[in-house]
Amino acid sequence: MHSSRIKYLFPLGLFIALFLDGTITQAFAPEMFTPAVAIESRLLLLWLIMAVCYSQAEHILLWAGIAGFFFDLYYTGILGIFVILLPLVVYLTQKTYQFFTGSFIVVLLIYLIDVTLLTLLFYLVNSLIGFTDAGLTTFIARTLGPTLAYNLAMFVILFIPLKSLFEKM
Amino acid sequence: MQKYFLNKKLVITLVGLIVSFLLIAFSIMVRNNRNTPTFIQSFGNDAAGLVDRVVGYPVKAVRSAGASTADLLNTYHENQQLKKQVDSVAAEKATNATLRQENADLKKQLKLNKSLTEFSKINAYTISRAPSTWQNQIVISKGSLAGVVKGSAVLSDRGLIGRVTEVNKSNSKVELLSTKNDSSNRFPVQVAAKSGTIINGLITDFDDDTNQLIMGQITSKDKVKKGTKVVTSGLGGTTPKGLLVGTVAKVKNGDAGLPTKIYIDPAADFSDLSMVTVTLRKD
């Protein structure tokens, strides 16, 4: 009974998180994209990491790939970036998490490392295919810092609701 | 046994990387050349767009509630300013109507049926925006069913914002002018010099720090006054003539053989887009 509920709710929440990222970015674009800051909302990753740490959901890696594919398809139009990066980050989290217990601070640190990794790799791929010519310092000051701050805030706000949701299922 | 597993993982990683590179190359090719994306892309996008409209509804409601409160607070001040402008608007409208009439008459005399300035409009609202620093892309609510064509220029209520890069059945992607990308399709623009001659050029880049567009590929050495309006020239491609891009902020004269660059303050705000207009040239 318990495992069948997570079977449907996990993918559902995954796609809601995926679309919320875009909608939040659109609705708050005047604040999130200015000359000084560029914030990338990563609720999708938050959902995946919380699922890795606190739920019995199956095939998380596969779902990460599917969500990554839809991210590429719908937002950027360049297939093949998130479809690889997202499962990679989730895989690394799964491997790392075996050595820890799920306290707030541990998951927070894991999540921050994941966000950093994902943002950095996303930047590297984009500069490789000629979609940006921003330097590393610009990237760190304009994108990475604000993105980490925003996602940290989101993590703190959503940690308890998501944890209790996953543990109930 | 240990070695076998290590090899298996290595193979999976390598195959994954190769597939990823192939997909990237393939999608850039589709984006640059073909008119419509492949069936899978288009189908996935339409499905995603449909779900996104439902998910996005509450967030937009919250945002618009916030915006209305801010509007309410500003209204009195704004009203006073607007009152001053209203009188002149009426006079300008009358002049405009006369000029339009005259223009139509002249065109008739010349037997000129189609011109670069004429275009039809498709109004759409913005569904979503890519949560990415490197792709300044928005997803709009009209697609090929409404007649949107790849490469069309897109306007906000204040000026030019970008170009359609992908068209699906019920939604399409618009790449904003603020995108700095090697393969993006640059707009041909023109500006009037002090002497009255028209200078043609292309929007070649965007300056993130100052939020300004850069007009390059200029051959003329004529002086340009600050604050002059820059409009699309309609030369080459599918952009109508006369869409407002922005105003000249500064001119950087190239010495030692470097070309002149004109910095433009964009008329549109690239981060505040809720309604957009897709233009379709009539010729």
CSV table of C-alpha atoms in Angstrom, one decimal:
chain,number,residue,atom,x,y,z
A,1,MET,CA,0.0,0.0,0.0
A,2,HIS,CA,2.7,2.4,1.0
A,3,SER,CA,5.0,1.6,-1.8
A,4,SER,CA,2.2,1.9,-4.4
A,5,ARG,CA,1.4,5.5,-3.3
A,6,ILE,CA,5.0,6.6,-3.8
A,7,LYS,CA,5.0,5.0,-7.2
A,8,TYR,CA,2.5,7.5,-8.5
A,9,LEU,CA,3.2,10.5,-6.3
A,10,PHE,CA,7.0,10.6,-6.9
A,11,PRO,CA,6.8,11.1,-10.7
A,12,LEU,CA,3.9,13.5,-10.3
A,13,GLY,CA,5.8,15.7,-7.9
A,14,LEU,CA,8.8,15.5,-10.2
A,15,PHE,CA,7.0,17.0,-13.1
A,16,ILE,CA,5.3,19.6,-10.9
A,17,ALA,CA,8.7,20.6,-9.7
A,18,LEU,CA,10.0,20.7,-13.3
A,19,PHE,CA,7.3,23.1,-14.4
A,20,LEU,CA,7.3,25.2,-11.2
A,21,ASP,CA,11.0,26.0,-12.0
A,22,GLY,CA,10.1,27.6,-15.3
A,23,THR,CA,7.0,29.3,-14.0
A,24,ILE,CA,8.8,30.8,-11.0
A,25,THR,CA,11.5,32.0,-13.3
A,26,GLN,CA,9.0,33.6,-15.6
A,27,ALA,CA,7.0,35.2,-12.8
A,28,PHE,CA,10.0,36.6,-10.9
A,29,ALA,CA,12.3,37.2,-13.9
A,30,PRO,CA,12.7,41.0,-13.0
A,31,GLU,CA,14.2,39.9,-9.7
A,32,MET,CA,16.0,36.8,-10.8
A,33,PHE,CA,17.7,38.0,-14.0
A,34,THR,CA,19.4,41.4,-13.6
A,35,PRO,CA,22.9,42.6,-14.8
A,36,ALA,CA,24.3,41.6,-11.3
A,37,VAL,CA,22.5,38.3,-10.6
A,38,ALA,CA,21.2,35.3,-12.5
A,39,ILE,CA,19.3,32.8,-10.4
A,40,GLU,CA,18.6,29.3,-11.7
A,41,SER,CA,15.7,27.7,-9.8
A,42,ARG,CA,16.4,24.0,-9.1
A,43,LEU,CA,13.3,22.7,-7.3
A,44,LEU,CA,13.5,19.7,-9.6
A,45,LEU,CA,16.9,18.7,-8.1
A,46,LEU,CA,15.6,19.4,-4.6
A,47,TRP,CA,12.7,16.9,-5.1
A,48,LEU,CA,15.1,14.3,-6.5
A,49,ILE,CA,17.6,14.7,-3.6
A,50,MET,CA,14.9,14.6,-0.9
A,51,ALA,CA,13.6,11.4,-2.6
A,52,VAL,CA,17.0,9.8,-2.6
A,53,CYS,CA,17.5,10.6,1.1
A,54,TYR,CA,14.0,10.0,2.6
A,55,SER,CA,11.8,7.9,0.4
A,56,GLN,CA,11.6,4.3,-0.8
A,57,ALA,CA,10.9,5.5,-4.4
A,58,GLU,CA,12.2,3.1,-7.0
A,59,HIS,CA,14.0,3.9,-10.3
A,60,ILE,CA,15.0,7.4,-9.2
A,61,LEU,CA,17.9,7.4,-11.6
A,62,LEU,CA,15.6,6.6,-14.5
A,63,TRP,CA,13.1,9.3,-13.5
A,64,ALA,CA,16.0,11.7,-13.2
A,65,GLY,CA,16.9,10.9,-16.8
A,66,ILE,CA,13.3,11.4,-18.0
A,67,ALA,CA,12.9,14.7,-16.2
A,68,GLY,CA,16.2,15.8,-17.6
A,69,PHE,CA,15.0,14.9,-21.1
A,70,PHE,CA,11.9,17.0,-20.7
A,71,PHE,CA,14.0,19.9,-19.2
A,72,ASP,CA,16.1,19.9,-22.4
A,73,LEU,CA,13.1,19.5,-24.7
A,74,TYR,CA,10.9,22.1,-23.1
A,75,TYR,CA,13.2,24.8,-21.8
A,76,THR,CA,16.5,24.9,-23.8
A,77,GLY,CA,15.7,23.0,-26.9
A,78,ILE,CA,19.2,21.5,-26.8
A,79,LEU,CA,18.8,17.8,-26.1
A,80,GLY,CA,21.5,15.8,-24.3
A,81,ILE,CA,22.6,18.1,-21.5
A,82,PHE,CA,20.3,17.7,-18.5
A,83,VAL,CA,19.4,14.2,-19.6
A,84,ILE,CA,23.0,13.2,-18.7
A,85,LEU,CA,23.8,15.7,-15.9
A,86,LEU,CA,20.7,15.0,-13.7
A,87,PRO,CA,21.2,11.2,-13.4
A,88,LEU,CA,24.9,11.8,-12.9
A,89,VAL,CA,24.2,14.1,-9.9
A,90,VAL,CA,21.6,11.8,-8.5
A,91,TYR,CA,23.9,8.8,-8.9
A,92,LEU,CA,26.7,10.6,-7.0
A,93,THR,CA,24.3,11.5,-4.3
A,94,GLN,CA,23.1,7.9,-3.9
A,95,LYS,CA,26.7,6.7,-3.6
A,96,THR,CA,27.7,9.4,-1.1
A,97,TYR,CA,24.5,9.1,1.0
A,98,GLN,CA,25.3,5.5,1.9
A,99,PHE,CA,28.0,6.8,4.4
A,100,PHE,CA,25.7,9.3,6.1
A,101,THR,CA,22.5,9.4,8.2
A,102,GLY,CA,19.8,11.8,7.1
A,103,SER,CA,20.1,14.8,9.4
A,104,PHE,CA,19.1,18.3,8.2
A,105,ILE,CA,22.7,19.6,8.0
A,106,VAL,CA,24.0,16.6,6.1
A,107,VAL,CA,21.3,16.7,3.4
A,108,LEU,CA,21.7,20.5,3.2
A,109,LEU,CA,25.4,20.1,2.5
A,110,ILE,CA,24.9,17.3,0.0
A,111,TYR,CA,22.3,19.4,-1.8
A,112,LEU,CA,24.5,22.5,-1.9
A,113,ILE,CA,27.3,20.4,-3.4
A,114,ASP,CA,24.9,19.0,-6.0
A,115,VAL,CA,23.6,22.4,-7.0
A,116,THR,CA,27.2,23.6,-7.4
A,117,LEU,CA,28.1,20.6,-9.4
A,118,LEU,CA,25.1,20.8,-11.7
A,119,THR,CA,25.4,24.6,-12.2
A,120,LEU,CA,29.1,24.3,-12.9
A,121,LEU,CA,28.8,21.4,-15.4
A,122,PHE,CA,25.8,23.2,-17.1
A,123,TYR,CA,28.0,26.3,-17.5
A,124,LEU,CA,30.9,24.2,-18.9
A,125,VAL,CA,28.8,22.4,-21.4
A,126,ASN,CA,27.2,25.7,-22.6
A,127,SER,CA,30.6,27.4,-23.0
A,128,LEU,CA,31.8,24.3,-24.9
A,129,ILE,CA,29.0,24.5,-27.5
A,130,GLY,CA,29.4,28.3,-27.8
A,131,PHE,CA,26.2,29.4,-26.0
A,132,THR,CA,28.1,31.7,-23.7
A,133,ASP,CA,31.4,33.5,-23.6
A,134,ALA,CA,31.2,34.4,-19.9
A,135,GLY,CA,34.4,33.9,-17.9
A,136,LEU,CA,34.7,31.7,-14.8
A,137,THR,CA,34.8,34.7,-12.5
A,138,THR,CA,31.7,36.2,-14.0
A,139,PHE,CA,30.0,32.8,-13.7
A,140,ILE,CA,30.9,32.5,-10.0
A,141,ALA,CA,29.9,36.0,-9.1
A,142,ARG,CA,26.7,36.4,-11.3
A,143,THR,CA,25.3,32.9,-11.4
A,144,LEU,CA,26.8,30.4,-8.9
A,145,GLY,CA,26.6,32.6,-5.8
A,146,PRO,CA,23.0,33.9,-6.2
A,147,THR,CA,21.8,30.4,-7.4
A,148,LEU,CA,23.3,28.8,-4.3
A,149,ALA,CA,21.7,31.4,-2.0
A,150,TYR,CA,18.3,31.0,-3.6
A,151,ASN,CA,18.3,27.2,-3.6
A,152,LEU,CA,19.6,27.2,0.0
A,153,ALA,CA,16.6,29.4,1.0
A,154,MET,CA,14.2,27.1,-0.9
A,155,PHE,CA,15.8,24.1,0.8
A,156,VAL,CA,15.3,25.6,4.3
A,157,ILE,CA,11.7,26.4,3.5
A,158,LEU,CA,10.7,23.1,1.9
A,159,PHE,CA,12.8,20.7,4.0
A,160,ILE,CA,10.3,19.8,6.7
A,161,PRO,CA,7.2,19.6,4.4
A,162,LEU,CA,9.0,17.4,1.9
A,163,LYS,CA,10.6,15.2,4.6
A,164,SER,CA,7.3,14.5,6.3
A,165,LEU,CA,5.7,13.9,2.9
A,166,PHE,CA,8.3,11.4,1.9
A,167,GLU,CA,8.4,9.6,5.2
A,168,LYS,CA,4.6,9.3,5.4
A,169,MET,CA,4.5,7.6,2.0
B,1,MET,CA,34.8,-10.2,-11.4
B,2,GLN,CA,35.8,-6.8,-10.0
B,3,LYS,CA,37.5,-5.9,-13.2
B,4,TYR,CA,34.4,-6.9,-15.2
B,5,PHE,CA,32.2,-4.5,-13.2
B,6,LEU,CA,34.6,-1.7,-13.6
B,7,ASN,CA,34.6,-2.2,-17.3
B,8,LYS,CA,30.9,-2.3,-17.5
B,9,LYS,CA,30.5,1.0,-15.7
B,10,LEU,CA,33.2,2.6,-17.9
B,11,VAL,CA,31.4,1.4,-21.0
B,12,ILE,CA,28.0,2.7,-19.8
B,13,THR,CA,29.6,6.1,-19.0
B,14,LEU,CA,31.3,6.3,-22.4
B,15,VAL,CA,28.2,5.3,-24.3
B,16,GLY,CA,26.2,7.9,-22.3
B,17,LEU,CA,28.6,10.6,-23.1
B,18,ILE,CA,28.7,9.8,-26.8
B,19,VAL,CA,24.9,9.7,-27.0
B,20,SER,CA,24.7,13.0,-25.2
B,21,PHE,CA,27.2,14.6,-27.6
B,22,LEU,CA,25.3,13.3,-30.6
B,23,LEU,CA,22.0,14.6,-29.2
B,24,ILE,CA,23.5,18.0,-28.6
B,25,ALA,CA,24.9,18.1,-32.2
B,26,PHE,CA,21.6,16.9,-33.6
B,27,SER,CA,19.5,19.4,-31.7
B,28,ILE,CA,21.7,22.4,-32.7
B,29,MET,CA,21.5,21.2,-36.3
B,30,VAL,CA,17.7,21.1,-36.1
B,31,ARG,CA,17.6,24.5,-34.4
B,32,ASN,CA,19.7,26.1,-37.1
B,33,ASN,CA,18.4,24.6,-40.2
B,34,ARG,CA,15.0,22.9,-40.2
B,35,ASN,CA,11.8,24.7,-40.0
B,36,THR,CA,10.0,22.4,-37.6
B,37,PRO,CA,11.4,20.1,-34.9
B,38,THR,CA,11.1,16.3,-35.2
B,39,PHE,CA,7.9,14.6,-34.3
B,40,ILE,CA,9.2,13.5,-30.9
B,41,GLN,CA,10.4,17.0,-29.9
B,42,SER,CA,7.2,18.6,-31.1
B,43,PHE,CA,4.9,16.1,-29.4
B,44,GLY,CA,6.8,16.2,-26.1
B,45,ASN,CA,6.8,20.0,-26.2
B,46,ASP,CA,3.0,20.2,-26.8
B,47,ALA,CA,2.4,17.8,-23.9
B,48,ALA,CA,4.7,19.7,-21.6
B,49,GLY,CA,3.2,23.0,-22.5
B,50,LEU,CA,-0.3,21.8,-21.7
B,51,VAL,CA,0.8,20.6,-18.2
B,52,ASP,CA,2.8,23.7,-17.6
B,53,ARG,CA,-0.3,26.0,-18.1
B,54,VAL,CA,-2.1,24.1,-15.3
B,55,VAL,CA,0.9,24.2,-13.0
B,56,GLY,CA,1.8,27.8,-13.7
B,57,TYR,CA,-1.7,29.1,-12.9
B,58,PRO,CA,-1.4,29.5,-9.1
B,59,VAL,CA,2.1,31.0,-9.3
B,60,LYS,CA,0.9,33.6,-11.8
B,61,ALA,CA,-2.1,34.4,-9.6
B,62,VAL,CA,0.2,35.1,-6.6
B,63,ARG,CA,2.5,37.3,-8.8
B,64,SER,CA,-0.3,39.3,-10.3
B,65,ALA,CA,-1.8,39.9,-6.8
B,66,GLY,CA,1.5,41.3,-5.8
B,67,ALA,CA,1.8,43.4,-8.9
B,68,SER,CA,-1.7,44.8,-8.5
B,69,THR,CA,-0.9,46.0,-5.0
B,70,ALA,CA,2.2,47.8,-6.2
B,71,ASP,CA,0.2,49.3,-9.1
B,72,LEU,CA,-2.4,50.6,-6.7
B,73,LEU,CA,0.2,52.4,-4.6
B,74,ASN,CA,1.7,54.1,-7.7
B,75,THR,CA,-1.6,55.0,-9.3
B,76,TYR,CA,-2.0,58.5,-8.0
B,77,HIS,CA,1.5,59.6,-8.9
B,78,GLU,CA,1.2,58.0,-12.3
B,79,ASN,CA,-2.2,59.6,-13.0
B,80,GLN,CA,-0.8,63.1,-12.5
B,81,GLN,CA,2.0,62.5,-14.9
B,82,LEU,CA,-0.3,60.9,-17.5
B,83,LYS,CA,-2.7,63.8,-17.4
B,84,LYS,CA,0.0,66.1,-18.7
B,85,GLN,CA,0.6,63.7,-21.6
B,86,VAL,CA,-3.0,63.1,-22.6
B,87,ASP,CA,-3.5,66.4,-24.4
B,88,SER,CA,-0.5,65.9,-26.7
B,89,VAL,CA,-1.5,62.4,-27.5
B,90,ALA,CA,-4.8,63.5,-29.0
B,91,ALA,CA,-3.1,65.9,-31.3
B,92,GLU,CA,-0.5,63.3,-32.3
B,93,LYS,CA,-3.3,60.9,-33.1
B,94,ALA,CA,-4.9,63.3,-35.5
B,95,THR,CA,-1.6,64.0,-37.2
B,96,ASN,CA,-0.9,60.2,-37.4
B,97,ALA,CA,-4.3,59.5,-39.0
B,98,THR,CA,-3.7,62.2,-41.6
B,99,LEU,CA,-0.3,60.9,-42.4
B,100,ARG,CA,-1.5,57.3,-42.7
B,101,GLN,CA,-4.1,58.4,-45.1
B,102,GLU,CA,-1.6,60.3,-47.1
B,103,ASN,CA,0.7,57.4,-47.1
B,104,ALA,CA,-2.0,55.1,-48.3
B,105,ASP,CA,-2.9,57.5,-51.1
B,106,LEU,CA,0.7,57.8,-52.2
B,107,LYS,CA,1.2,54.1,-52.2
B,108,LYS,CA,-1.9,53.7,-54.4
B,109,GLN,CA,-0.5,56.2,-56.9
B,110,LEU,CA,2.7,54.3,-57.0
B,111,LYS,CA,0.8,51.0,-57.3
B,112,LEU,CA,2.8,49.8,-54.3
B,113,ASN,CA,0.8,47.1,-52.8
B,114,LYS,CA,3.3,45.5,-50.4
B,115,SER,CA,6.0,47.2,-48.4
B,116,LEU,CA,8.5,46.2,-45.8
B,117,THR,CA,6.7,48.0,-43.0
B,118,GLU,CA,3.5,46.0,-43.3
B,119,PHE,CA,3.0,43.0,-41.0
B,120,SER,CA,0.3,41.0,-39.3
B,121,LYS,CA,0.3,40.3,-35.6
B,122,ILE,CA,-0.3,37.2,-33.4
B,123,ASN,CA,-0.8,37.9,-29.7
B,124,ALA,CA,0.4,35.3,-27.2
B,125,TYR,CA,1.1,35.1,-23.5
B,126,THR,CA,4.3,33.8,-21.9
B,127,ILE,CA,3.9,30.4,-20.3
B,128,SER,CA,7.3,29.8,-19.0
B,129,ARG,CA,11.0,30.9,-19.0
B,130,ALA,CA,14.0,28.6,-19.1
B,131,PRO,CA,15.6,28.4,-15.7
B,132,SER,CA,19.0,28.9,-17.2
B,133,THR,CA,21.5,31.8,-17.4
B,134,TRP,CA,22.8,30.7,-20.7
B,135,GLN,CA,19.6,30.4,-22.7
B,136,ASN,CA,17.4,33.4,-22.4
B,137,GLN,CA,14.4,31.7,-23.8
B,138,ILE,CA,10.7,32.0,-23.1
B,139,VAL,CA,7.9,29.7,-24.1
B,140,ILE,CA,4.8,31.4,-25.6
B,141,SER,CA,1.3,30.1,-25.9
B,142,LYS,CA,0.9,30.1,-29.7
B,143,GLY,CA,2.3,27.7,-32.2
B,144,SER,CA,2.0,26.6,-35.8
B,145,LEU,CA,-1.8,26.2,-35.4
B,146,ALA,CA,-2.0,29.9,-34.9
B,147,GLY,CA,0.4,30.6,-37.8
B,148,VAL,CA,3.6,31.3,-36.0
B,149,VAL,CA,6.6,30.9,-38.3
B,150,LYS,CA,10.2,30.1,-37.3
B,151,GLY,CA,12.4,33.2,-37.5
B,152,SER,CA,9.6,35.7,-36.9
B,153,ALA,CA,10.5,38.8,-34.9
B,154,VAL,CA,8.7,39.1,-31.5
B,155,LEU,CA,7.7,42.3,-29.8
B,156,SER,CA,6.7,43.2,-26.3
B,157,ASP,CA,4.4,46.2,-25.6
B,158,ARG,CA,7.4,48.5,-25.8
B,159,GLY,CA,9.7,47.1,-28.5
B,160,LEU,CA,11.6,44.2,-30.1
B,161,ILE,CA,12.5,41.4,-27.8
B,162,GLY,CA,13.7,38.5,-29.9
B,163,ARG,CA,13.1,35.8,-32.5
B,164,VAL,CA,11.1,32.6,-32.7
B,165,THR,CA,13.6,29.7,-32.6
B,166,GLU,CA,11.3,26.7,-32.4
B,167,VAL,CA,7.7,26.2,-33.4
B,168,ASN,CA,5.5,23.4,-32.1
B,169,LYS,CA,1.8,22.9,-32.6
B,170,SER,CA,0.5,24.8,-29.6
B,171,ASN,CA,3.6,26.7,-28.2
B,172,SER,CA,6.9,28.0,-29.4
B,173,LYS,CA,10.2,29.1,-28.1
B,174,VAL,CA,11.5,32.7,-28.3
B,175,GLU,CA,15.1,33.5,-28.0
B,176,LEU,CA,15.5,36.9,-26.4
B,177,LEU,CA,17.9,39.6,-27.7
B,178,SER,CA,19.9,39.3,-24.4
B,179,THR,CA,21.1,35.8,-25.4
B,180,LYS,CA,24.8,35.8,-26.2
B,181,ASN,CA,25.2,32.9,-28.5
B,182,ASP,CA,27.3,32.3,-31.5
B,183,SER,CA,24.7,30.8,-33.7
B,184,SER,CA,21.8,33.1,-32.9
B,185,ASN,CA,20.3,34.9,-35.8
B,186,ARG,CA,21.1,38.6,-35.7
B,187,PHE,CA,18.7,41.4,-36.4
B,188,PRO,CA,19.4,43.9,-39.2
B,189,VAL,CA,18.9,47.4,-37.8
B,190,GLN,CA,19.3,51.0,-38.9
B,191,VAL,CA,19.7,54.4,-37.3
B,192,ALA,CA,19.7,57.9,-38.7
B,193,ALA,CA,23.0,59.8,-38.5
B,194,LYS,CA,23.3,63.5,-37.7
B,195,SER,CA,23.6,64.3,-41.4
B,196,GLY,CA,20.4,62.5,-42.1
B,197,THR,CA,21.9,59.5,-43.9
B,198,ILE,CA,20.8,56.0,-42.7
B,199,ILE,CA,23.4,53.8,-41.2
B,200,ASN,CA,22.8,50.0,-41.5
B,201,GLY,CA,24.2,47.4,-39.2
B,202,LEU,CA,23.4,44.3,-37.2
B,203,ILE,CA,22.7,43.6,-33.5
B,204,THR,CA,25.9,41.6,-32.9
B,205,ASP,CA,26.1,41.3,-29.1
B,206,PHE,CA,24.7,42.0,-25.7
B,207,ASP,CA,26.5,43.6,-22.8
B,208,ASP,CA,25.4,41.9,-19.6
B,209,ASP,CA,26.9,44.4,-17.2
B,210,THR,CA,25.2,47.5,-18.6
B,211,ASN,CA,22.1,45.7,-20.1
B,212,GLN,CA,22.8,47.2,-23.5
B,213,LEU,CA,22.6,45.8,-27.0
B,214,ILE,CA,25.6,46.3,-29.3
B,215,MET,CA,25.2,47.2,-33.0
B,216,GLY,CA,28.1,46.2,-35.1
B,217,GLN,CA,29.0,45.6,-38.7
B,218,ILE,CA,28.8,49.3,-39.4
B,219,THR,CA,30.7,50.6,-42.4
B,220,SER,CA,29.7,54.3,-42.2
B,221,LYS,CA,31.8,56.8,-40.3
B,222,ASP,CA,28.9,59.4,-39.9
B,223,LYS,CA,28.2,60.8,-36.4
B,224,VAL,CA,25.2,59.5,-34.5
B,225,LYS,CA,23.5,61.6,-31.8
B,226,LYS,CA,22.8,60.0,-28.4
B,227,GLY,CA,19.1,59.2,-27.9
B,228,THR,CA,18.4,58.6,-31.6
B,229,LYS,CA,15.9,55.8,-32.1
B,230,VAL,CA,17.2,52.5,-33.6
B,231,VAL,CA,14.7,50.4,-35.6
B,232,THR,CA,14.8,47.2,-37.6
B,233,SER,CA,15.7,47.8,-41.3
B,234,GLY,CA,13.8,44.9,-42.8
B,235,LEU,CA,16.7,44.0,-44.9
B,236,GLY,CA,17.2,40.2,-45.4
B,237,GLY,CA,15.1,37.6,-43.6
B,238,THR,CA,11.7,37.8,-42.2
B,239,THR,CA,11.8,40.9,-40.0
B,240,PRO,CA,9.4,43.8,-40.9
B,241,LYS,CA,10.9,47.3,-41.2
B,242,GLY,CA,10.5,49.9,-38.5
B,243,LEU,CA,10.2,47.9,-35.3
B,244,LEU,CA,11.6,49.8,-32.4
B,245,VAL,CA,14.7,48.3,-30.9
B,246,GLY,CA,15.9,51.0,-28.6
B,247,THR,CA,17.8,54.3,-28.3
B,248,VAL,CA,21.5,55.0,-28.9
B,249,ALA,CA,23.3,55.1,-25.5
B,250,LYS,CA,26.9,55.7,-26.7
B,251,VAL,CA,29.0,55.4,-29.8
B,252,LYS,CA,32.4,53.7,-29.6
B,253,ASN,CA,34.5,54.8,-32.5
B,254,GLY,CA,36.9,52.2,-33.6
B,255,ASP,CA,40.4,53.4,-34.2
B,256,ALA,CA,43.2,51.5,-35.9
B,257,GLY,CA,40.9,49.8,-38.3
B,258,LEU,CA,38.4,48.5,-35.7
B,259,PRO,CA,34.8,48.9,-36.7
B,260,THR,CA,32.4,51.3,-35.0
B,261,LYS,CA,30.1,50.0,-32.3
B,262,ILE,CA,26.9,51.6,-31.2
B,263,TYR,CA,25.5,50.8,-27.8
B,264,ILE,CA,21.8,50.7,-27.6
B,265,ASP,CA,19.5,51.0,-24.6
B,266,PRO,CA,16.8,48.4,-25.4
B,267,ALA,CA,13.2,49.8,-25.4
B,268,ALA,CA,11.8,46.5,-24.1
B,269,ASP,CA,12.4,45.1,-20.7
B,270,PHE,CA,13.7,41.5,-21.3
B,271,SER,CA,12.8,40.3,-17.9
B,272,ASP,CA,9.2,41.5,-17.6
B,273,LEU,CA,7.3,39.8,-20.4
B,274,SER,CA,3.8,38.6,-19.9
B,275,MET,CA,2.2,39.4,-23.2
B,276,VAL,CA,4.1,39.3,-26.5
B,277,THR,CA,3.3,39.9,-30.2
B,278,VAL,CA,4.7,37.7,-33.0
B,279,THR,CA,5.0,39.6,-36.3
B,280,LEU,CA,4.6,38.1,-39.7
B,281,ARG,CA,5.7,40.0,-42.7
B,282,LYS,CA,3.2,40.1,-45.5
B,283,ASP,CA,5.3,39.8,-48.6
